[in-house]
mmCIF file of C-alpha atoms in Angstrom:
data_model
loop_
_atom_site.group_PDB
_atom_site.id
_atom_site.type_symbol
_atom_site.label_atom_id
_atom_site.label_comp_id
_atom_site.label_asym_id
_atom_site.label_seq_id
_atom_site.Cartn_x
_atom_site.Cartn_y
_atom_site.Cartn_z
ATOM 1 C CA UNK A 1 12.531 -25.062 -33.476
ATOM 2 C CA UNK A 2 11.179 -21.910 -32.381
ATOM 3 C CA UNK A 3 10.885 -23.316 -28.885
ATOM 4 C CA UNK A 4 14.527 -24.353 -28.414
ATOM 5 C CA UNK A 5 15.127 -20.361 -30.046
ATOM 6 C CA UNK A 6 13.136 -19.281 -26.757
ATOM 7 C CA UNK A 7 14.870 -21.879 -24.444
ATOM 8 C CA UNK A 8 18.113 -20.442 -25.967
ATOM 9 C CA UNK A 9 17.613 -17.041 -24.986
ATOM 10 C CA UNK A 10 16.877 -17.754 -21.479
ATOM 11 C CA UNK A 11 20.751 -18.793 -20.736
ATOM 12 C CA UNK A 12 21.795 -15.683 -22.954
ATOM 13 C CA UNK A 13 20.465 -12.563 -21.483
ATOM 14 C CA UNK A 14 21.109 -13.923 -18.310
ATOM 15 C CA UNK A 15 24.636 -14.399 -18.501
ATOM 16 C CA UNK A 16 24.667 -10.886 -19.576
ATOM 17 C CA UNK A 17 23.088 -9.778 -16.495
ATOM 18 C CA UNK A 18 25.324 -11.830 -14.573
ATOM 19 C CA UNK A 19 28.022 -9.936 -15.855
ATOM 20 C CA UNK A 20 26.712 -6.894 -14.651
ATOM 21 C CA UNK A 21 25.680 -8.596 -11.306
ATOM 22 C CA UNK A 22 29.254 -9.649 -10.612
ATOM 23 C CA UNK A 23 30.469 -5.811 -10.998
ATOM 24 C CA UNK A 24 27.777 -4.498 -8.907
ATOM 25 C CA UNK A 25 28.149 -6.412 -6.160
ATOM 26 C CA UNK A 26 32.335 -6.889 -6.561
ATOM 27 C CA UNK A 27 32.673 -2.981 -6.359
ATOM 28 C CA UNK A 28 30.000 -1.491 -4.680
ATOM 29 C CA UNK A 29 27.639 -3.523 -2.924
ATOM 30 C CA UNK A 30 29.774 -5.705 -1.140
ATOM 31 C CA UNK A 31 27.000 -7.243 1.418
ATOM 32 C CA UNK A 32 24.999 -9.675 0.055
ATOM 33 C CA UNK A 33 21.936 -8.136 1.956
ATOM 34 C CA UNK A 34 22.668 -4.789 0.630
ATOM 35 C CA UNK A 35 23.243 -6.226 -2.921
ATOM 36 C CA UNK A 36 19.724 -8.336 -2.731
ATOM 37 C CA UNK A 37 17.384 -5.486 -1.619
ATOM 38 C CA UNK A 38 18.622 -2.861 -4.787
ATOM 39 C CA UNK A 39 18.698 -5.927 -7.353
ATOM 40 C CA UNK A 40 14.899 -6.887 -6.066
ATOM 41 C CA UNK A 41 13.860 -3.519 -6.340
ATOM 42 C CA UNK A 42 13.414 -3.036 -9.977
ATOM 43 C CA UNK A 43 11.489 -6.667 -10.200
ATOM 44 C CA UNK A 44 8.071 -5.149 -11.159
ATOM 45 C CA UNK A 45 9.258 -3.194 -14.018
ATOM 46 C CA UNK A 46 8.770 -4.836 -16.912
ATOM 47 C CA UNK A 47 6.075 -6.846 -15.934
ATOM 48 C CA UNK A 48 3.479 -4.819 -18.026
ATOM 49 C CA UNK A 49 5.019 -6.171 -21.249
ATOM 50 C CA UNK A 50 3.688 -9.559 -20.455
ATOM 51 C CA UNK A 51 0.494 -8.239 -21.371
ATOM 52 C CA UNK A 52 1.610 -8.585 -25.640
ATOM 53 C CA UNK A 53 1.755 -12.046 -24.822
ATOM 54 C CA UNK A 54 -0.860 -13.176 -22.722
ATOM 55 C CA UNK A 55 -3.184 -11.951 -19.764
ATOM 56 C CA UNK A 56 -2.832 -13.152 -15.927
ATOM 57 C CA UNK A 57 -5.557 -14.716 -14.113
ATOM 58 C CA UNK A 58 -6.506 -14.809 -10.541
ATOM 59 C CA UNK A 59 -4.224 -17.973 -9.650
ATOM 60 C CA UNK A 60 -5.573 -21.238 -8.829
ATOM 61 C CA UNK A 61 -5.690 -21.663 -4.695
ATOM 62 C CA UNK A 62 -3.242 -24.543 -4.566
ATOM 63 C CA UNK A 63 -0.830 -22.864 -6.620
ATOM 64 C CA UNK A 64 -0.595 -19.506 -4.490
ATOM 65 C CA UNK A 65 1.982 -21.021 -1.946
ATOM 66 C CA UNK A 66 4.046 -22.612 -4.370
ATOM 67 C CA UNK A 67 4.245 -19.034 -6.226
ATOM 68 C CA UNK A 68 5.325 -17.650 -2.499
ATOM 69 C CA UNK A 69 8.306 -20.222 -2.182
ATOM 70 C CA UNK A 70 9.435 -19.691 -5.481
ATOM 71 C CA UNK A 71 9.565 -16.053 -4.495
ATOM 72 C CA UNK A 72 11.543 -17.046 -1.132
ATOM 73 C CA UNK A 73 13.869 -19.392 -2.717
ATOM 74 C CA UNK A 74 14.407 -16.904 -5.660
ATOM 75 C CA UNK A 75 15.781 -14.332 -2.937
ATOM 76 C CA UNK A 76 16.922 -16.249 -0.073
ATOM 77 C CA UNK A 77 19.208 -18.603 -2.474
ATOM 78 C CA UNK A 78 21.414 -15.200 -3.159
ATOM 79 C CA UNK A 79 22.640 -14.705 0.378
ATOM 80 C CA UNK A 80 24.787 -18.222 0.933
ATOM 81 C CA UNK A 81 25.596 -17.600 -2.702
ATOM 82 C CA UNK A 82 27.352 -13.667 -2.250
ATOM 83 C CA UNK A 83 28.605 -15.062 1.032
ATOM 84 C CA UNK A 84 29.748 -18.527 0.083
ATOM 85 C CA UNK A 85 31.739 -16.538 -3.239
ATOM 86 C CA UNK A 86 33.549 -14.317 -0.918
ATOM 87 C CA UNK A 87 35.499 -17.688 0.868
ATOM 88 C CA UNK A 88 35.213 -20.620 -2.238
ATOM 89 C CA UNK A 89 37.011 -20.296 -5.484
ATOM 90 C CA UNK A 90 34.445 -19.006 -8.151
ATOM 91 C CA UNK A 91 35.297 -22.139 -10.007
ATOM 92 C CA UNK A 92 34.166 -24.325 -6.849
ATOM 93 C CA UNK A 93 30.934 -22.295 -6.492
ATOM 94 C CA UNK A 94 30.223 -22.634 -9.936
ATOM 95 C CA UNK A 95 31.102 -26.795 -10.140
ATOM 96 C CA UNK A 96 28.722 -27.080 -7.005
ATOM 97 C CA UNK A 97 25.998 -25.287 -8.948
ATOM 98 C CA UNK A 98 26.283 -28.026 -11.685
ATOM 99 C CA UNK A 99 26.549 -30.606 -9.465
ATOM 100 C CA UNK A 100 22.982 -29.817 -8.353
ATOM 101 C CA UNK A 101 21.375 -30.502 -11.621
ATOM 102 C CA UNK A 102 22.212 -34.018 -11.338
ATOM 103 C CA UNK A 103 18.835 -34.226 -9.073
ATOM 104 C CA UNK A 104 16.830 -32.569 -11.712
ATOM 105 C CA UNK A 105 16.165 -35.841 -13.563
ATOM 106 C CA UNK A 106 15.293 -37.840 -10.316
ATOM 107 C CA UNK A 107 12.745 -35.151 -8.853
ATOM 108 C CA UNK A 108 11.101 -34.686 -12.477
ATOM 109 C CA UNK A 109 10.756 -38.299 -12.276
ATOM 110 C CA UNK A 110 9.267 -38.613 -8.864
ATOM 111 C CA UNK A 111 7.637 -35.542 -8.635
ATOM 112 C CA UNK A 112 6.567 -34.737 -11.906
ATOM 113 C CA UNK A 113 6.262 -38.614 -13.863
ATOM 114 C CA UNK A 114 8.463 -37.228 -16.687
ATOM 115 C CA UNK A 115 10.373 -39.894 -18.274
ATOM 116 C CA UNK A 116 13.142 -39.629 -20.956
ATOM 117 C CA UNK A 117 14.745 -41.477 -23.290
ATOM 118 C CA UNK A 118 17.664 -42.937 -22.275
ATOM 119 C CA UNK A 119 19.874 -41.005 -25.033
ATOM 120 C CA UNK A 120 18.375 -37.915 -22.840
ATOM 121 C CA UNK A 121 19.829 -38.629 -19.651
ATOM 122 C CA UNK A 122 22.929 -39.617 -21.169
ATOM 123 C CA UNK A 123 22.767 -36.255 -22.897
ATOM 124 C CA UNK A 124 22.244 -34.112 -19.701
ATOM 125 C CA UNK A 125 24.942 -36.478 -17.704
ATOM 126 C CA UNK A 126 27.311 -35.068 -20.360
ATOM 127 C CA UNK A 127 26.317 -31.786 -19.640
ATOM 128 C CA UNK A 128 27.159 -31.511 -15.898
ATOM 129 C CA UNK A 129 30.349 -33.715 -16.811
ATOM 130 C CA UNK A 130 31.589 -30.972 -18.964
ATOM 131 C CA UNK A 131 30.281 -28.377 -16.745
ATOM 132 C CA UNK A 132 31.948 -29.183 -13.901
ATOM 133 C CA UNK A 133 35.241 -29.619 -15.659
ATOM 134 C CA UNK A 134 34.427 -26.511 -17.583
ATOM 135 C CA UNK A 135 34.320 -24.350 -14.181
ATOM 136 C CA UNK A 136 37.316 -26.553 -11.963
ATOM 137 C CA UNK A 137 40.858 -24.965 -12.351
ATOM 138 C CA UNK A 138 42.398 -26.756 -9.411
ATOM 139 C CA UNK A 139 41.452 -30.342 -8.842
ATOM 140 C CA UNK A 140 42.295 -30.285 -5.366
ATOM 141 C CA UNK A 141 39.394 -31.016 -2.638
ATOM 142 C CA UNK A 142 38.041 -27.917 -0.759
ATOM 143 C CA UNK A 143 38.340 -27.084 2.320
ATOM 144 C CA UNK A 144 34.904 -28.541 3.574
ATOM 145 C CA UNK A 145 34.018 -25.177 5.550
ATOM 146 C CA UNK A 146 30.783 -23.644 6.478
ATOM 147 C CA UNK A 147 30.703 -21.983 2.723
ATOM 148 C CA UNK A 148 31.338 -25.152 0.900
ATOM 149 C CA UNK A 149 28.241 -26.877 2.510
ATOM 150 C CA UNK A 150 26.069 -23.376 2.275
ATOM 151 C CA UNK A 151 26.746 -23.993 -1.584
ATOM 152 C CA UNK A 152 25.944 -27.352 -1.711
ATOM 153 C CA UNK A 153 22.848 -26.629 0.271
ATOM 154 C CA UNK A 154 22.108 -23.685 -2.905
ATOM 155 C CA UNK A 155 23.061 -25.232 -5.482
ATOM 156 C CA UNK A 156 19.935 -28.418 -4.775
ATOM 157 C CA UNK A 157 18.036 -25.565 -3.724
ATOM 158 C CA UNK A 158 17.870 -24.432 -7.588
ATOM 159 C CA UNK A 159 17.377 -27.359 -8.904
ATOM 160 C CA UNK A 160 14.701 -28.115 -6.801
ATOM 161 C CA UNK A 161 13.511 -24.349 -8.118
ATOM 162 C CA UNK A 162 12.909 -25.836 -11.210
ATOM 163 C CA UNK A 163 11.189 -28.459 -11.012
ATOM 164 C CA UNK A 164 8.443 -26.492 -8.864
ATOM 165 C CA UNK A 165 8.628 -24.076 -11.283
ATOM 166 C CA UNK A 166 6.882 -27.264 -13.503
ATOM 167 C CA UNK A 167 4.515 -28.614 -11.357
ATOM 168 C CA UNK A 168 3.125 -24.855 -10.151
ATOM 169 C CA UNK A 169 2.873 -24.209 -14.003
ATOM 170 C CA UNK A 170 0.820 -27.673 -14.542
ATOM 171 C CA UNK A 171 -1.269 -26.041 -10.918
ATOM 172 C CA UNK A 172 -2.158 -22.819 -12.286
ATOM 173 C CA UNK A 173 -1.524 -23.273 -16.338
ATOM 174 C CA UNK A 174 -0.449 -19.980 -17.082
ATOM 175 C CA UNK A 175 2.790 -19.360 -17.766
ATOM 176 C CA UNK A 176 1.940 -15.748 -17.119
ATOM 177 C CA UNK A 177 1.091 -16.363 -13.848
ATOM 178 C CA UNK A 178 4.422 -18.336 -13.312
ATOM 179 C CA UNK A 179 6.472 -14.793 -13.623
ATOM 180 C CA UNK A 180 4.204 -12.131 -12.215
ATOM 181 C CA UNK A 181 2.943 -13.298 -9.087
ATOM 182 C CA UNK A 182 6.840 -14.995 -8.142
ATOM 183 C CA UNK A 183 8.116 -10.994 -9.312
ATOM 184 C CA UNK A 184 5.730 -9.463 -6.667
ATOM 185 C CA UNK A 185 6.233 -11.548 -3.921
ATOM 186 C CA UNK A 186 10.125 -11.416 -4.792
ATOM 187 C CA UNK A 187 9.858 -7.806 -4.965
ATOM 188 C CA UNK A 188 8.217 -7.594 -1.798
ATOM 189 C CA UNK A 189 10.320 -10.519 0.627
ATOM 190 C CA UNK A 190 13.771 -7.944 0.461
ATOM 191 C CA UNK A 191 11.707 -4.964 2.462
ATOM 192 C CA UNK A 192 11.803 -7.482 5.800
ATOM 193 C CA UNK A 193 15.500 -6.421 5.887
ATOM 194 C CA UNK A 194 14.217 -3.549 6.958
ATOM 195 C CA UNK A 195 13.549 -5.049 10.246
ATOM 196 C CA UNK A 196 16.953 -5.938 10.655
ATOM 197 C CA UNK A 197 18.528 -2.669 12.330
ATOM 198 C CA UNK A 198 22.270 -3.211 10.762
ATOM 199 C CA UNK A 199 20.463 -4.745 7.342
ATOM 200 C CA UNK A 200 18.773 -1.265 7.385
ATOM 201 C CA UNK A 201 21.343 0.889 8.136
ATOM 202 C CA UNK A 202 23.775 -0.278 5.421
ATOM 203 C CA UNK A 203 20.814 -0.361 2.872
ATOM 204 C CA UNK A 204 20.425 3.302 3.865
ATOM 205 C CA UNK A 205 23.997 4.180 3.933
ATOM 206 C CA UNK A 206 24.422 3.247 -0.020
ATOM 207 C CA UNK A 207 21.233 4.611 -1.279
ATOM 208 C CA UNK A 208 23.373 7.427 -2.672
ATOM 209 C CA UNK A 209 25.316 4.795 -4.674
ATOM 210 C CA UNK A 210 22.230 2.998 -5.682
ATOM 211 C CA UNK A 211 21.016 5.874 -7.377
ATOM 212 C CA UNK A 212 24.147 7.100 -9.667
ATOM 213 C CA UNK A 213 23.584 2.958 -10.747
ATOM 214 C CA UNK A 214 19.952 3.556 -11.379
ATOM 215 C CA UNK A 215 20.247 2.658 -15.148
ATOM 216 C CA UNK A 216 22.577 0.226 -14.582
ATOM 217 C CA UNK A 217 20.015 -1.663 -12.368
ATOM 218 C CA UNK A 218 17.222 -1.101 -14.913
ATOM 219 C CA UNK A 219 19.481 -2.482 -17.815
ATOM 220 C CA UNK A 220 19.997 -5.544 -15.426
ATOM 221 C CA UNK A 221 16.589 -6.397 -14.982
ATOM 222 C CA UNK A 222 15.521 -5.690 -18.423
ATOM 223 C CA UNK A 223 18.380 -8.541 -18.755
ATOM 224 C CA UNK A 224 16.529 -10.742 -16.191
ATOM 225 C CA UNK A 225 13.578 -10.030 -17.424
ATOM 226 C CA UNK A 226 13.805 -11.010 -20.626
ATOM 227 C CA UNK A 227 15.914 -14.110 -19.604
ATOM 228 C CA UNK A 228 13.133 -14.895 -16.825
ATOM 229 C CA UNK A 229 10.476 -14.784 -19.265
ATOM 230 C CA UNK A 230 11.850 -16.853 -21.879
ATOM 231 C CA UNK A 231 12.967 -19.262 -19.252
ATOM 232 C CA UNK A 232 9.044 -19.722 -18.024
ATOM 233 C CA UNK A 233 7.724 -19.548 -21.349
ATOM 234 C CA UNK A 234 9.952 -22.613 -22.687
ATOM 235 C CA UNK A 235 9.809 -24.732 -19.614
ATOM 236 C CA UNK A 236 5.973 -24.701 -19.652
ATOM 237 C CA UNK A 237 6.264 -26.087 -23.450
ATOM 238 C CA UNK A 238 9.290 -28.671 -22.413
ATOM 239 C CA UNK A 239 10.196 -30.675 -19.909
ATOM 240 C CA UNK A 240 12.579 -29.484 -17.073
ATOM 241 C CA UNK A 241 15.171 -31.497 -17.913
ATOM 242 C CA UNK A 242 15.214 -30.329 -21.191
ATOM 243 C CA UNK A 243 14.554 -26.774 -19.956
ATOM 244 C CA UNK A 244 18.167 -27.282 -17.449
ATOM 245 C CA UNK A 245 20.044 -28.829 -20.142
ATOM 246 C CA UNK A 246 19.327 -25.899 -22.665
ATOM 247 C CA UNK A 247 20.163 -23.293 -19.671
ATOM 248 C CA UNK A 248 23.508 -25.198 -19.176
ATOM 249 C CA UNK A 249 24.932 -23.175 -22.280
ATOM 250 C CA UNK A 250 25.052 -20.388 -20.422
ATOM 251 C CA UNK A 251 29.149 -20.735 -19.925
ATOM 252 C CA UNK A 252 29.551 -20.376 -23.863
ATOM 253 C CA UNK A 253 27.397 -17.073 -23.682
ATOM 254 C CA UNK A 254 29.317 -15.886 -20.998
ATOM 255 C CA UNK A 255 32.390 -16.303 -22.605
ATOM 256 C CA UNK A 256 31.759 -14.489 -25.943
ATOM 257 C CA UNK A 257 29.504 -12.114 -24.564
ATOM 258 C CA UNK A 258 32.857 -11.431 -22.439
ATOM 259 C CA UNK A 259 35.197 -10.795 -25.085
ATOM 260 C CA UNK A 260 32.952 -8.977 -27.112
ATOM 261 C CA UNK A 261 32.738 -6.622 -24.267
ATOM 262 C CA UNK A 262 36.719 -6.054 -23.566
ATOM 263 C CA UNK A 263 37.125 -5.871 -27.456
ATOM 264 C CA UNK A 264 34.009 -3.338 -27.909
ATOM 265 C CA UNK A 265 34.025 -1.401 -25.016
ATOM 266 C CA UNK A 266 37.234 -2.192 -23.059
ATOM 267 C CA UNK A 267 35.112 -3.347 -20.063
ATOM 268 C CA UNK A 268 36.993 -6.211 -18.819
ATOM 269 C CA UNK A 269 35.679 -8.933 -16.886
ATOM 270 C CA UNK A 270 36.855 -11.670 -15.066
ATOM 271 C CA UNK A 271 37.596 -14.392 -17.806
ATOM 272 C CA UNK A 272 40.671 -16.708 -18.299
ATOM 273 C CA UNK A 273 42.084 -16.682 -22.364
ATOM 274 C CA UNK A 274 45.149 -17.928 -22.090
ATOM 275 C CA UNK A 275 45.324 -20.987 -25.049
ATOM 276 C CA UNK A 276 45.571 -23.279 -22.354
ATOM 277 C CA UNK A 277 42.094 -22.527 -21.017
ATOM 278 C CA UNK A 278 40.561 -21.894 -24.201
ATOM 279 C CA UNK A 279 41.669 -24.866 -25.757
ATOM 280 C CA UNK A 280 40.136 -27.128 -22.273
ATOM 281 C CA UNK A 281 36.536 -24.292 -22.547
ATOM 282 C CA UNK A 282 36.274 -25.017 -26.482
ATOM 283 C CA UNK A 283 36.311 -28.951 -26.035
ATOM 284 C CA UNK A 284 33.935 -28.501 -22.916
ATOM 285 C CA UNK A 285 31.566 -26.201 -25.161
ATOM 286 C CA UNK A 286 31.191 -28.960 -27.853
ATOM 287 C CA UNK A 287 30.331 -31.548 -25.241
ATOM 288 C CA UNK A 288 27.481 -29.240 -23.880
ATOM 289 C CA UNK A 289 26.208 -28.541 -27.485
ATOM 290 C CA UNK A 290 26.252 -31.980 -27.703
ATOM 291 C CA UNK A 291 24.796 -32.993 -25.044
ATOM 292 C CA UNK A 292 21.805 -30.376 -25.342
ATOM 293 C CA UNK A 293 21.294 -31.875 -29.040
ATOM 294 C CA UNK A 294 21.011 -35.174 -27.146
ATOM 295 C CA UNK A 295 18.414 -33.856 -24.946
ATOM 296 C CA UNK A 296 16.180 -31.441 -27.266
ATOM 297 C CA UNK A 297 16.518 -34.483 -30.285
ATOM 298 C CA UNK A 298 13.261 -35.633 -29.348
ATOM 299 C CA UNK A 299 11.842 -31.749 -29.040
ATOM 300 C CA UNK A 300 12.660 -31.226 -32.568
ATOM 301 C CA UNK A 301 11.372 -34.571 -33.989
ATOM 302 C CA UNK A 302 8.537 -34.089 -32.072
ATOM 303 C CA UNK A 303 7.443 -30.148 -32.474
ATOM 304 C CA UNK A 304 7.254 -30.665 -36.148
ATOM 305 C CA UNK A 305 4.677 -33.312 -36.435
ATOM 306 C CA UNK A 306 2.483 -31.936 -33.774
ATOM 307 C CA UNK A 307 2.710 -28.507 -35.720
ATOM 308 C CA UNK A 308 0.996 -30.216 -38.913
ATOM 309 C CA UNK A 309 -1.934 -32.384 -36.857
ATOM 310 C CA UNK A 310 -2.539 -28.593 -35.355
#
């Protein structure tokens, strides 16, 4: 149980940061390349609290270029993704994400030899299903522009993310190792923009802005942190198909966490309540709970038996 807790927190403090994301680079930090290089600067930050939970070892020589492309893909992923929302409907871009995930349960299979019950992949079949019906509005097809195939291109892109996040953890074994050395090399990647002369000037030119945001960019990565770490932690203790299927309850978090804030603080974010919409959201957020039970069954049939043999 205290392993799905974990997995659960992973989709919650992210949507929150999300949230904050979506402001930031709405209102302020309207180029993507901008947005990227003062979201990755903060990375490092919170990495010393790692050290209450374990301690990171020199990583294993195989595993040191998988750590680098998770670091790329982590930061090159956002550009076609801040570009791509600025032409598709937000409820396209978000659709297309879930549409990726349908991969995760053939490349965990071929990459990985994880196998499922067949409940489980009916389970996380429900889950994109209701996710993708959860995020379309219009049911009209796109216009199949340059965007629409960036985000198809991003949205595989993550879900082959996680599934090398799995097989760099079963590299190096150390989940540790799995969030520091990807945070550094993220941390580092953004200062090449620097060698792009307009990349540089319009980082320059909002500095000033960056800074009256300062601890609105350290509450976001706390956010990400804290989301990023329980992510790693629970997918080196589950499989990643059980790991996706948890994270796919981060709509539900988003919404609440979105009303809370209008009704607490008046901050209003961009979030449909008419009845109509809540009423379609509501049935969409029971198939996703169901479908995660589906998926995590065998986790908590499992987890209890192998806590008494230990």
């Amino acid at each position: 149980m205290f392993i799905l807790f974990v997995a659960l927190l992973a989709p919650f403090f992210s949507s929150f940061a999300n949230i904050i994301e979506c402001k930031l680079s709405n209102n302020i930090f309207k180029h993507p390349a901008t947005m990227i290089f003062y979201i990755s600067l903060m990375n490092c930050l919170f990495m010393p609290l790692l050290l209450f939970f374990g301690i990171p070892t020199l990583p294993a020589p195989g595993a040191v270029p998988f750590y680098f492309l998770l670091a790329f893909i982590d930061v090159a992923y956002l550009y076609p993704y801040y570009k791509a929302m600025k032409v598709i409907d937000t409820s396209i871009v978000s659709a297309l994400f879930s549409l990726g995930q349908i991969t995760i349960p053939i490349m965990t299979y071929l990459f990985l030899d994880e196998r499922l019950r067949e409940s489980q992949y009916a389970g996380f079949l429900l889950i994109i299903a209701a996710s993708i019906v959860l995020s379309i509005n219009d049911f009209k097809m796109p216009k199949l522009n340059r965007a629409f195939y960036y985000m198809v291109f991003v949205s595989l892109l993550r879900a082959f993310y996680v599934v090398l996040q799995k097989y760099t953890f079963k590299e190096d074994d150390n989940w540790i190792n799995l969030i520091i050395y990807v945070n550094i090399f993220s941390f580092l990647l953004p200062f090449l923009l620097f060698l792009h002369k307009k990349s540089a000037e319009r980082i320059r030119s909002t500095f000033a802005e960056y800074r009256k945001n300062t601890k609105v960019f350290c509450l976001n990565e706390f956010l990400c942190f804290l989301g990023g770490a329980a992510a790693v932690y629970a997918l080196s203790k589950l499989s990643a198909v059980t790991s996706s299927a948890i994270n796919a309850t981060a709509p539900i978090f988003m919404l609440f966490i979105s009303l809370a804030l209008k009704k607490m603080f008046d901050i209003r974010v961009k979030e449909t309540i008419t009845p109509h919409i809540m009423i379609k959201k509501l049935i969409c957020f029971v198939v996703i709970i169901a479908g995660v039970v589906m998926v995590a069954r065998l986790v908590l049939l499992i987890m209890p038996v192998i806590c008494r043999r230990a």
